[in-house]
mmCIF file of C-alpha atoms in Angstrom:
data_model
loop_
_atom_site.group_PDB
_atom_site.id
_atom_site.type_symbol
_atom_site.label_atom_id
_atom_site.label_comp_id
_atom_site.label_asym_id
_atom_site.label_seq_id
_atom_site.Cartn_x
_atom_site.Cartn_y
_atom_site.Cartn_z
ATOM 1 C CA UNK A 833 0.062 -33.104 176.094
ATOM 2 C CA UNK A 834 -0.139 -36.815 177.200
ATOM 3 C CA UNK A 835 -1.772 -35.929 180.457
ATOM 4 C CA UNK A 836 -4.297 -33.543 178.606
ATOM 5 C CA UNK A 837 -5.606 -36.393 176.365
ATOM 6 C CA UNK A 838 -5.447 -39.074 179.416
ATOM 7 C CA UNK A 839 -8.078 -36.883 181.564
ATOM 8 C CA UNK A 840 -10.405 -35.081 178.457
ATOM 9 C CA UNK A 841 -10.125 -38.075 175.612
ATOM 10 C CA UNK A 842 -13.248 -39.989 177.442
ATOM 11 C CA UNK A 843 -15.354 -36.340 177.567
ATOM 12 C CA UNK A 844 -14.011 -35.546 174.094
ATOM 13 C CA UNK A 845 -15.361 -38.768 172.590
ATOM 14 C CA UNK A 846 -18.712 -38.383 174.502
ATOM 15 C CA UNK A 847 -18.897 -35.343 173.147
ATOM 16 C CA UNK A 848 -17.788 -36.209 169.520
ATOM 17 C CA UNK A 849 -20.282 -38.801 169.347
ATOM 18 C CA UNK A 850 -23.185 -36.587 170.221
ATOM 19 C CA UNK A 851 -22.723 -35.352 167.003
ATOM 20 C CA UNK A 852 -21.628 -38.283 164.669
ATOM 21 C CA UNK A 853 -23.368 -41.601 165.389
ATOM 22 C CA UNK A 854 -20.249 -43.367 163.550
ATOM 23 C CA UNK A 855 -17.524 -44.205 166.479
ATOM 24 C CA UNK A 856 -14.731 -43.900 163.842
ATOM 25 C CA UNK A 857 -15.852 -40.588 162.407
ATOM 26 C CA UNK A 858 -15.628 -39.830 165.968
ATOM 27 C CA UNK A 859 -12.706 -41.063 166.607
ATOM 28 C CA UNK A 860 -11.386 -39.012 163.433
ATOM 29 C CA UNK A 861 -12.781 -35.898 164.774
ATOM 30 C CA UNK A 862 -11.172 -36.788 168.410
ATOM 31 C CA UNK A 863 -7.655 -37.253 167.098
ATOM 32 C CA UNK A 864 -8.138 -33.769 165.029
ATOM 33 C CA UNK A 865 -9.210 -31.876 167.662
ATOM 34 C CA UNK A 866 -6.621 -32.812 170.131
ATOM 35 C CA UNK A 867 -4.009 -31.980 167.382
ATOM 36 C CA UNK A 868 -5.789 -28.348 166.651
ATOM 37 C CA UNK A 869 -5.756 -28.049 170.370
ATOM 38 C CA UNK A 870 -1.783 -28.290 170.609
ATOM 39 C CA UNK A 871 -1.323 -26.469 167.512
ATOM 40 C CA UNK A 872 -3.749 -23.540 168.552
ATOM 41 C CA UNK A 873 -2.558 -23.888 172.433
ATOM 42 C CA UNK A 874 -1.047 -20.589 172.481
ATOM 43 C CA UNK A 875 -4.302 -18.883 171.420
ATOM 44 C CA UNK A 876 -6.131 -20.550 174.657
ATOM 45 C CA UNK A 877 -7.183 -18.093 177.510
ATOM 46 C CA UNK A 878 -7.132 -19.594 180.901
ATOM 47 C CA UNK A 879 -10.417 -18.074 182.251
ATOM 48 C CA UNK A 880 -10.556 -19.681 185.729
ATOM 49 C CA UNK A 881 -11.209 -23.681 186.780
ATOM 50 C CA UNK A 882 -12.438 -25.702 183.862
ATOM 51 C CA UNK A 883 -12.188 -23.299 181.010
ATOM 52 C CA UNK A 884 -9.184 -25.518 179.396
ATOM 53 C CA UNK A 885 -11.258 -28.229 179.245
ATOM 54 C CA UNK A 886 -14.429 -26.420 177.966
ATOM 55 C CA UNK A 887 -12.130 -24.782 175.445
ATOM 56 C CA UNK A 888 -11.094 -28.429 174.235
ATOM 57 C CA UNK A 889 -14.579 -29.662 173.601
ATOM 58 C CA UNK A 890 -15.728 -26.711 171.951
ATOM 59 C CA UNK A 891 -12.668 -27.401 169.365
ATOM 60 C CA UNK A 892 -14.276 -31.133 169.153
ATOM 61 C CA UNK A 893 -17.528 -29.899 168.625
ATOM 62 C CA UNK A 894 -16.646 -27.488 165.795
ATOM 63 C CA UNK A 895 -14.944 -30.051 164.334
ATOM 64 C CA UNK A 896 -17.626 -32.814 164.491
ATOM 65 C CA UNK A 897 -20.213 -29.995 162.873
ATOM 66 C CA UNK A 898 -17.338 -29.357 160.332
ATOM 67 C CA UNK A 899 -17.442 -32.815 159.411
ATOM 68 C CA UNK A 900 -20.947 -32.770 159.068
ATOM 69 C CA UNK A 901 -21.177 -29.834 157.494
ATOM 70 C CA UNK A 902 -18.429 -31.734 154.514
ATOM 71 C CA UNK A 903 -20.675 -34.567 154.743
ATOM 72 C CA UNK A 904 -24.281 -32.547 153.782
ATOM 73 C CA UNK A 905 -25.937 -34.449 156.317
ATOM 74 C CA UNK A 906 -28.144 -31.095 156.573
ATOM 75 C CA UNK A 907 -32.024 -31.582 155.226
ATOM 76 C CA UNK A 908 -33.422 -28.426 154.442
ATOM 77 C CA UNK A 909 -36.800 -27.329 156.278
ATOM 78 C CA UNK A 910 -38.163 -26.266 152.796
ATOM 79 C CA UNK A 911 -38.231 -29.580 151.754
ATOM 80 C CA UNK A 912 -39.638 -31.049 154.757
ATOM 81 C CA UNK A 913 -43.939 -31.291 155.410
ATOM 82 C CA UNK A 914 -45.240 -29.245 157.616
ATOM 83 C CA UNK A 915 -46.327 -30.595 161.162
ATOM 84 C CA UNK A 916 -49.622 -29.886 162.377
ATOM 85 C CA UNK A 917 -49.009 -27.412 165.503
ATOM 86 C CA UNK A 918 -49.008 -29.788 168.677
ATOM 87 C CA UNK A 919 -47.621 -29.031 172.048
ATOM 88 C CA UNK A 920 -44.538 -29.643 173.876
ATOM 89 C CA UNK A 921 -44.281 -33.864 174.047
ATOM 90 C CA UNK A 922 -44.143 -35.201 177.270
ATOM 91 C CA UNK A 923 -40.991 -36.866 177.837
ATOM 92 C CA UNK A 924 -40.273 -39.277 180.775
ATOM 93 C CA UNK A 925 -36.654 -39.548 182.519
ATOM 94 C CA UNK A 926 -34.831 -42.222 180.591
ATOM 95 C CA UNK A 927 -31.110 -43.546 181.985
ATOM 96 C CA UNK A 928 -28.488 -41.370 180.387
ATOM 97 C CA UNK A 929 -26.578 -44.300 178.504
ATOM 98 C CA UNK A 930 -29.946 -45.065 176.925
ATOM 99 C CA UNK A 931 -31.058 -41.518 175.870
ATOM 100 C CA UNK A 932 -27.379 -40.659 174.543
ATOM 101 C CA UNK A 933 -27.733 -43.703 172.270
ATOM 102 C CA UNK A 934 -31.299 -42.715 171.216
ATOM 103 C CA UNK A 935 -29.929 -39.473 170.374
ATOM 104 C CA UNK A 936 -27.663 -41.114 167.863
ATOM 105 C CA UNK A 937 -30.002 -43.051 166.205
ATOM 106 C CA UNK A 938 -31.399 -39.168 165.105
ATOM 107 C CA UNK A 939 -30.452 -38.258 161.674
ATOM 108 C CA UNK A 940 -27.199 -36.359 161.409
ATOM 109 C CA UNK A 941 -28.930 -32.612 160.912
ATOM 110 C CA UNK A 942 -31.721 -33.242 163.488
ATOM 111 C CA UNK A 943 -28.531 -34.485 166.210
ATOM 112 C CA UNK A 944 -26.601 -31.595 165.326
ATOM 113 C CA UNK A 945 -29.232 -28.848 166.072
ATOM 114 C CA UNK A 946 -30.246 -30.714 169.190
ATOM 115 C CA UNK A 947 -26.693 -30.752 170.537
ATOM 116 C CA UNK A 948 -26.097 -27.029 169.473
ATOM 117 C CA UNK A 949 -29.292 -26.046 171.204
ATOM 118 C CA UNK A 950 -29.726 -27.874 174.085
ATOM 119 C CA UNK A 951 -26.594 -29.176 175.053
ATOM 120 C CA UNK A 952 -24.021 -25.648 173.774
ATOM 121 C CA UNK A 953 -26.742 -23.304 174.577
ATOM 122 C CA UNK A 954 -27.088 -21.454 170.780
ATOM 123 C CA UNK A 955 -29.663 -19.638 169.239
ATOM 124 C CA UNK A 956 -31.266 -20.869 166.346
ATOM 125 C CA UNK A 957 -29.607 -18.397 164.361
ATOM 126 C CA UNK A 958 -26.000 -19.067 165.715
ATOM 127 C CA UNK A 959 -26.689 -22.800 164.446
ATOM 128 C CA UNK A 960 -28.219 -21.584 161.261
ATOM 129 C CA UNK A 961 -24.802 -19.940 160.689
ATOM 130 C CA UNK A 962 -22.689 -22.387 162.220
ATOM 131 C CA UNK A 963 -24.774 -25.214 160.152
ATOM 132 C CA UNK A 964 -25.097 -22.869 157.053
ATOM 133 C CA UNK A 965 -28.993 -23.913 156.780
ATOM 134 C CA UNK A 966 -31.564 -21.238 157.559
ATOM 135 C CA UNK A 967 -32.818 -20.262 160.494
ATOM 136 C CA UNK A 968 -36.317 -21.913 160.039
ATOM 137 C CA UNK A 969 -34.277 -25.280 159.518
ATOM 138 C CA UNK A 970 -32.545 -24.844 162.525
ATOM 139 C CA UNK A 971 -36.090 -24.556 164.510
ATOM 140 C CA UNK A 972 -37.628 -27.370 162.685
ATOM 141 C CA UNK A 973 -34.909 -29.564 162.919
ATOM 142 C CA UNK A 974 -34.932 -28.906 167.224
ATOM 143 C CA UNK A 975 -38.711 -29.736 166.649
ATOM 144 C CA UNK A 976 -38.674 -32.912 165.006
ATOM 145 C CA UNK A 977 -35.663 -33.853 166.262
ATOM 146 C CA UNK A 978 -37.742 -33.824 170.052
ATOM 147 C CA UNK A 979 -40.641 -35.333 168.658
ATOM 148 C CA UNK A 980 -38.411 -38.776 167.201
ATOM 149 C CA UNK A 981 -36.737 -38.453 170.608
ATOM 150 C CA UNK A 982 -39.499 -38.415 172.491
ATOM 151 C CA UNK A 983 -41.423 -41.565 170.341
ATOM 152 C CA UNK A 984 -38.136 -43.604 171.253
ATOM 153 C CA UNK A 985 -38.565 -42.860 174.829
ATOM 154 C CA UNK A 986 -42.598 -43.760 174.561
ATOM 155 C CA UNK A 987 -41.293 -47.100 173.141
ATOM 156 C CA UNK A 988 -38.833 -47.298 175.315
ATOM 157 C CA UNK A 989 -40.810 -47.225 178.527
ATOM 158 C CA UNK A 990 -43.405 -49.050 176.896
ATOM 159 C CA UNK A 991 -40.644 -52.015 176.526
ATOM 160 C CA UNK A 992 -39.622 -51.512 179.603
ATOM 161 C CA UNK A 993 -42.293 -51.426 181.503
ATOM 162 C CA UNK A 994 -43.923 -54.482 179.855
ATOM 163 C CA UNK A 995 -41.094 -56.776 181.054
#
């Protein structure tokens, strides 16, 4: 057990704060998980190389949109404005350290759906379940949530390149 949170805590906390911007929510979720993981061990199924520790940070995932999902950090789409239809935005490479701490600064819902979608892969109707918004949110959510993102990158390289 020791040796299975020395080499996946660092990955588990990465991952934990993708979803919760507050280190010791994090940190909360972190300490769950690992405890779900070596109550639940005997449900894993080793499926080759790496599938122990992708089964680990799913269980820290769930759990950080668990504690979201307590928290109502969800903003319906209903009760959002429309956006005017606009294309794609154009985002430039930005160092990883600096884009996972832009994606933080996100509000809760937006990071969630962004993580879910890009980063786990679901549909927008697995996160509208997962999430328990509806699917519409879960689209809208992606969409702004890429369109803040990709403003703090424009000011980002903006700063950056000023210097």
């Amino acid at each position: 057990m020791r040796e299975l949170y020395g080499r996946l805590a660092g990955q588990a906390m990465s991952t934990a704060m993708r979803y919760l911007a507050d280190p010791d929510a994090a940190h909360d979720v972190l300490h769950d998980s690992f405890i779900k993981a070596y109550t639940k061990a005997g449900q894993f199924t080793y499926k080759g190389e790496g599938s122990l520790k992708a089964w680990v940070l799913r269980i820290v995932a769930n759990e950080s949109i668990n504690l979201l999902r307590k928290q109502s950090r969800f903003t319906s789409a209903d009760a959002l404005p429309d956006l005017p239809e606009e294309g794609e935005p154009d985002i430039p490479p930005v160092p990883p350290d600096q884009l996972n701490e832009m994606i933080g600064k996100l509000p809760a819902g937006y990071r969630a759906v962004l993580n879910l979608y890009v980063f786990e892969k679901k549909s927008h109707k697995e996160i509208a379940q997962m999430l328990g918004i509806k699917e519409n949110s879960s689209a809208s959510q992606f969409l702004r949530a890429k369109r803040m993102l990709a403003k703090m990158i424009e000011d980002y390289k903006r700063h950056n390149h000023d210097e």
